């Protein structure tokens, strides 16, 4: 076949044993196609993974050129509301100092291991003797946080000294702007103080690197907030499994959900759960890593009294049975009666604190 004007358009025959030039004015057969392969869209890190660590294979039919990785993940989750159990199987990882780690620098992080799974009797003994026999788990000295500078500077925390012990149940009270949430962010490694020291074992969080604080948050701290932050396209079991995938020594998702009295709601989606049940899923997700510290910021703020009691019972059960240091921020002074210790904050300082002679069960609180 000859092209108009007698030109061959520069086409060459690439078939046969080697390249050869065809006679002028002819076009050779197209080059052979490669065998079709099933392609998988991967994230920029080179792994098929969800942000929280859940392995996912993303079919390329969702990976359009103008879509970001986040949009592809969202499309896949909406397309497949259920994830197979094998996809969320826990993966054991090395734990803290002295254990080889692929990122050698983190292996030298001096964070003590989280508390083991205490029996109910041992956890109760630990709680009663913590202030006398054991060293504090968290120790703050001169903790100060200043936002802004110059005349507009705000001292959210002003020289706080505080010791928190394993197995304690502590309630932080104070008006808005007193520094409760700022203190909670410091204890959880979410923020860095302007001055002072905050020790977790031998790790000074005020001087720690970002990698060390990340490892601390991942393995030693569980967070419960006023809003549940559940993934709507995942079941209760799968929401909890997101944490067990990246934790160093996780418990089984089913075990965590049974601990908060949701053993019969494992395969329900958030839209099928009440507000109190969703908050309990969030608690199960926080404790599935077996944290040494559980931090709760207004866990009952969006709930009615009856539902709030159920959530408080779940938090109290975690503290009692796992021996987890539990710190709860609240505006509701009634909740203070169920704590071991109550700390009142005002203008970024500890105004006073008291120890309850006996803890009151959540159902016995006078609302």
Steps between C-alpha positions, in 0.01 A plus 500: 500500500631839404429819691386811318795673343707180502619545857525213742470730801823367652341172612727199546431131532581387853388140458719198428842431643618858488422848374493538124399778270204430271498611142402860461130564495395200712382469858586198712278323751453663842741387775376204708307590816622394840287242685222667697560510874269585787620833631474627853497863596750556782555791732802727469685303768515192276265296720131432452394646832242712670626795704439316827682191376218287360621316185281570201524408133356784298363391157618729224146562382484758781844650424412764245776745401338797675435316828724528805599199710250606770219511243595154372496359854160660568358360177620151584361511853164616371502228236591221744327559836631177651868405523597132530628388838834407346552861394495625858699223667732646768866524410743466789769763514811546715438692823695793643863506606742214459305336218632510141300734281521574132537870582793449736465847653163412652645187658692724740185680616496474879130438552406241761262225385127552548336336797424129459148361508435511875245282668223685682657429841847612394364816338313590820811443711703708257250788523499502881878483540603715205560822694714325759684208345549572129666793322279735298429397144482864384690775683467871409726769644454870421290413194428821310330565168482847347309580182594811306760757600530852631191670645274241333670202666271259687636270771275195462712310756701682764754286686295185562650235731317168487557129565270236348527137611426165333142384547372839620168647390544879487239763411604849387246773576500868415319767299558554129844649442646360822757285312339156523524411131846654472618280787341195338679576173830518687439170682412333170807624313283697257672829583837615632525726809661841482690430822525232767535123489256213452635153570351168394734252665845607381370682192474879532216586262594869517839421344404198288523495123190479283578134428516420872173682571336315211611166642374608843156591365479185290582250772445660841200735471133447415282800414123539539343826384153651517441409135544138404700534174394157375531403132139464384571232238667265751330285763570532871746210480680652200523845661676344799719287273648816348689554826601138555667504159761758608525442878800320650308261727129524419208306639250331272231743370226268626653500848514881506136529393383244756678699770270795423191275478474499119568132436170465313553805276827398336376516140280808528587820317510836685168600342343194666628594847373753753716791613601320818590185307710699255687660791562156648641385165735800521602390851561144377713640218703703750568207735564237230868597501518426877612855582663599825305829494138565396413867442132597466395851397130557583401138416137560606466858377273411206294233682191494720521383863401138440741456210773689686476257791558206263808673356638579848447137601707392201782741592488394866512132401809560284671676790407226745572191290800616295665720763525788252576850625182685401468879478158649423429865418146616574289802589264273694607506865280197575744272317771597750350267762598190300870598493791419729622858476341826386714787369358852460667729246468877481692739273748233399587399856393225736274682743450203733460123492336245722491123536165324534484255794289267285411484133130526416373270219365688196142379557508634857600853397250773590439675169 
